[in-house]
């Protein structure tokens, strides 16, 4: 009989609470989380540039703008995440002297940037068998746009971000490095919707990858992990056991 995951996690918390006083006082409290198989990527693959013409940031941008939307449109795909490569960002270096001169705290600056730099879902459009997701883009795209973010508003004299900081373009700190045959790559992970067929979704994703490789022979799309292989083999073993057992 299946035991509810929420009830199981509560039981574990209660048991830990009874022995917490016996544990060292300076340790961090134990973290309890429920495992969801659907949260594990069913498939991951590396994206590399065979031609050697793309820089790490260009490769990352290509994956975000061209590959990600196509994989996300595959039926059954829930999420597509990227790691590796170089990711561009707008860097804001606040001037303490300028902020003091305008009597503006850091929290006010951070709040204004967050409020003016949003991208929110705007529904979806269905055309026959295809479906497109819509977003209302409000993110700052360049130095000039983010510099015009208003920090102080009326009745105070207007103060803009460019009045308080030096703004430039750069790259996020690189925390992971991935390579295929010694060449820099970007790794993509694909998760499926809960309740969908792992083998069917994985096959559909692989067909889309094959189509993209045909269109872009300069790109290498190399599978790294594929949980559908395990699922398929387990199914075959089960069928063999049923036949032999019968």
Coordinates of C-alpha atoms in Angstrom, one line a residue:
X1 CA 0.0 0.0 0.0
X2 CA 1.4 3.4 -1.0
X3 CA 2.2 5.7 1.9
X4 CA 1.6 9.4 1.1
X5 CA 4.8 11.4 0.7
X6 CA 3.6 14.3 2.8
X7 CA 2.7 12.1 5.7
X8 CA 6.0 10.3 5.5
X9 CA 8.0 13.5 5.6
X10 CA 6.0 14.7 8.6
X11 CA 6.8 11.3 10.4
X12 CA 10.5 11.8 9.7
X13 CA 10.4 15.4 11.1
X14 CA 8.7 14.1 14.3
X15 CA 11.2 11.3 14.8
X16 CA 14.1 13.8 14.3
X17 CA 12.6 16.2 16.8
X18 CA 12.7 13.5 19.4
X19 CA 16.5 13.0 19.1
X20 CA 17.4 16.6 18.2
X21 CA 18.5 17.4 21.8
X22 CA 21.0 14.5 21.7
X23 CA 22.8 15.9 18.6
X24 CA 25.5 18.6 18.9
X25 CA 24.1 22.0 19.5
X26 CA 26.2 23.7 16.8
X27 CA 25.1 21.6 13.8
X28 CA 22.6 22.9 11.3
X29 CA 19.1 21.6 11.5
X30 CA 18.5 18.5 9.2
X31 CA 16.9 19.3 5.9
X32 CA 14.0 17.0 4.8
X33 CA 12.8 17.1 1.2
X34 CA 10.5 14.8 -0.7
X35 CA 11.8 13.1 -3.8
X36 CA 9.8 13.5 -7.0
X37 CA 11.0 11.3 -9.9
X38 CA 9.5 13.9 -12.4
X39 CA 11.9 16.5 -11.1
X40 CA 14.9 14.4 -12.3
X41 CA 16.0 15.3 -15.9
X42 CA 15.0 12.4 -18.2
X43 CA 17.5 13.4 -20.8
X44 CA 20.6 15.6 -21.0
X45 CA 22.8 16.5 -23.9
X46 CA 25.9 18.7 -24.7
X47 CA 25.8 21.4 -27.3
X48 CA 29.2 22.1 -29.0
X49 CA 30.4 24.1 -32.0
X50 CA 32.2 21.9 -34.5
X51 CA 33.4 24.9 -36.5
X52 CA 35.2 26.6 -33.6
X53 CA 33.8 30.0 -34.7
X54 CA 31.5 30.6 -31.8
X55 CA 32.7 32.0 -28.5
X56 CA 31.4 30.5 -25.2
X57 CA 28.9 33.3 -24.8
X58 CA 27.7 33.0 -28.4
X59 CA 27.2 29.3 -28.0
X60 CA 25.2 29.9 -24.8
X61 CA 23.1 32.5 -26.6
X62 CA 22.4 30.2 -29.5
X63 CA 21.2 27.5 -27.1
X64 CA 18.9 29.9 -25.3
X65 CA 17.4 31.6 -28.4
X66 CA 17.3 28.7 -30.9
X67 CA 17.5 25.3 -29.2
X68 CA 15.6 25.9 -26.0
X69 CA 12.3 27.2 -27.7
X70 CA 12.2 24.2 -30.0
X71 CA 12.7 21.6 -27.3
X72 CA 10.2 23.3 -25.0
X73 CA 7.5 23.0 -27.7
X74 CA 7.9 19.2 -27.8
X75 CA 4.8 17.6 -26.3
X76 CA 5.4 16.3 -22.8
X77 CA 8.5 18.5 -22.0
X78 CA 8.1 20.4 -18.8
X79 CA 11.4 22.3 -18.4
X80 CA 14.6 22.9 -20.2
X81 CA 17.7 24.2 -18.3
X82 CA 21.2 25.1 -19.4
X83 CA 24.5 25.1 -17.7
X84 CA 28.0 26.0 -18.9
X85 CA 29.2 28.5 -21.3
X86 CA 29.3 32.2 -20.6
X87 CA 26.1 34.2 -19.7
X88 CA 26.0 37.9 -20.4
X89 CA 24.7 40.3 -17.7
X90 CA 24.4 44.0 -17.0
X91 CA 26.7 44.9 -14.1
X92 CA 25.8 47.8 -11.8
X93 CA 28.6 49.2 -9.6
X94 CA 27.0 51.6 -7.1
X95 CA 28.8 54.7 -5.9
X96 CA 28.6 55.1 -2.1
X97 CA 29.4 58.8 -2.4
X98 CA 26.6 59.5 -5.0
X99 CA 24.1 57.5 -2.9
X100 CA 24.9 59.5 0.2
X101 CA 24.6 62.7 -1.7
X102 CA 21.0 61.8 -2.7
X103 CA 20.2 60.1 0.7
X104 CA 19.2 56.9 -1.1
X105 CA 19.8 53.5 0.5
X106 CA 20.9 50.3 -1.3
X107 CA 17.5 48.6 -0.7
X108 CA 15.7 51.4 -2.6
X109 CA 18.0 50.9 -5.6
X110 CA 17.5 47.1 -5.6
X111 CA 13.8 47.5 -5.2
X112 CA 13.5 49.9 -8.2
X113 CA 15.6 47.6 -10.4
X114 CA 13.5 44.6 -9.6
X115 CA 10.2 46.5 -10.2
X116 CA 11.3 47.9 -13.6
X117 CA 13.0 44.7 -14.8
X118 CA 10.2 42.1 -15.1
X119 CA 9.2 39.5 -17.8
X120 CA 5.8 37.9 -17.0
X121 CA 3.7 35.2 -18.8
X122 CA 1.0 36.6 -21.1
X123 CA -0.9 33.4 -22.0
X124 CA -0.6 31.2 -25.1
X125 CA -1.7 31.1 -28.7
X126 CA -2.8 27.9 -30.3
X127 CA -2.6 27.4 -34.1
X128 CA -3.8 24.0 -35.2
X129 CA -1.5 21.4 -33.6
X130 CA 1.1 23.9 -32.4
X131 CA 1.1 26.1 -29.4
X132 CA 3.2 29.2 -28.7
X133 CA 3.7 30.7 -25.2
X134 CA 3.6 34.5 -24.9
X135 CA 5.5 36.7 -22.5
X136 CA 5.3 40.4 -21.8
X137 CA 9.0 41.5 -21.8
X138 CA 9.9 44.3 -19.5
X139 CA 13.5 43.4 -18.9
X140 CA 16.3 45.9 -19.5
X141 CA 18.3 44.9 -22.6
X142 CA 21.2 47.3 -22.6
X143 CA 23.1 49.8 -20.5
X144 CA 21.0 52.8 -21.7
X145 CA 17.7 51.2 -20.7
X146 CA 18.8 50.2 -17.2
X147 CA 20.4 53.6 -16.7
X148 CA 17.0 55.2 -17.1
X149 CA 15.5 53.2 -14.2
X150 CA 14.0 55.9 -11.9
X151 CA 15.2 55.5 -8.3
X152 CA 13.7 58.6 -6.6
X153 CA 10.2 59.7 -7.7
X154 CA 8.1 62.9 -7.2
X155 CA 7.7 64.8 -5.0
X156 CA 11.5 64.3 -4.7
X157 CA 13.7 65.4 -7.6
X158 CA 14.0 62.5 -10.1
X159 CA 17.1 60.4 -9.6
X160 CA 18.0 57.7 -12.2
X161 CA 20.3 54.7 -11.8
X162 CA 22.9 56.2 -14.1
X163 CA 23.2 59.1 -11.5
X164 CA 24.2 56.6 -8.8
X165 CA 26.2 53.9 -10.5
X166 CA 28.6 52.9 -13.3
X167 CA 26.8 50.4 -15.6
X168 CA 28.5 48.1 -18.0
X169 CA 28.0 44.7 -19.8
X170 CA 29.9 41.7 -18.6
X171 CA 29.6 38.0 -17.9
X172 CA 28.2 36.1 -14.9
X173 CA 30.7 34.3 -12.7
X174 CA 31.5 31.0 -14.4
X175 CA 30.7 28.2 -11.9
X176 CA 30.7 25.1 -14.3
X177 CA 32.7 24.1 -17.3
X178 CA 31.7 21.4 -19.8
X179 CA 33.5 20.1 -22.8
X180 CA 32.9 17.6 -25.6
X181 CA 36.1 16.1 -27.1
X182 CA 38.1 19.0 -25.5
X183 CA 35.8 21.7 -27.0
X184 CA 33.8 24.1 -24.8
X185 CA 30.1 23.1 -24.7
X186 CA 26.8 24.0 -23.0
X187 CA 24.8 21.2 -21.3
X188 CA 21.1 21.1 -21.6
X189 CA 18.8 19.1 -19.2
X190 CA 15.2 18.2 -20.2
X191 CA 12.4 17.3 -17.7
X192 CA 9.1 15.8 -18.6
X193 CA 5.6 16.5 -17.3
X194 CA 4.5 14.2 -14.4
X195 CA 2.4 11.4 -15.8
X196 CA 3.7 11.5 -19.3
X197 CA 5.4 8.5 -21.0
X198 CA 9.2 8.8 -20.5
X199 CA 10.1 6.8 -23.6
X200 CA 7.7 8.7 -25.9
X201 CA 8.8 12.1 -24.7
X202 CA 12.5 11.2 -25.0
X203 CA 12.1 9.8 -28.5
X204 CA 10.3 13.0 -29.5
X205 CA 13.1 15.1 -28.1
X206 CA 15.7 13.0 -29.9
X207 CA 13.9 13.4 -33.2
X208 CA 13.9 17.2 -32.7
X209 CA 17.6 17.1 -31.9
X210 CA 18.3 15.0 -35.1
X211 CA 16.4 17.6 -37.1
X212 CA 18.4 20.4 -35.6
X213 CA 21.7 18.7 -36.4
X214 CA 20.6 18.2 -40.0
X215 CA 19.8 22.0 -40.2
X216 CA 23.0 23.0 -38.4
X217 CA 25.9 20.6 -39.3
X218 CA 28.2 23.0 -37.5
X219 CA 26.7 22.0 -34.2
X220 CA 27.3 18.8 -32.2
X221 CA 24.4 17.6 -30.0
X222 CA 25.7 14.7 -28.0
X223 CA 23.5 12.8 -25.6
X224 CA 24.9 12.5 -22.1
X225 CA 22.1 10.8 -20.1
X226 CA 18.9 9.1 -21.3
X227 CA 16.6 7.6 -18.6
X228 CA 14.3 6.3 -21.3
X229 CA 16.9 3.6 -22.0
X230 CA 16.6 2.3 -18.5
X231 CA 12.8 2.5 -18.7
X232 CA 12.7 0.6 -22.0
X233 CA 15.1 -2.1 -20.8
X234 CA 13.1 -2.5 -17.6
X235 CA 9.9 -3.0 -19.7
X236 CA 11.6 -5.6 -21.9
X237 CA 12.9 -7.5 -18.8
X238 CA 9.4 -7.5 -17.4
X239 CA 7.9 -8.8 -20.6
X240 CA 10.5 -11.6 -20.7
X241 CA 9.8 -12.5 -17.1
X242 CA 6.0 -12.7 -17.9
X243 CA 6.6 -14.9 -20.9
X244 CA 9.1 -17.2 -19.2
X245 CA 7.0 -17.3 -16.0
X246 CA 3.9 -18.2 -18.0

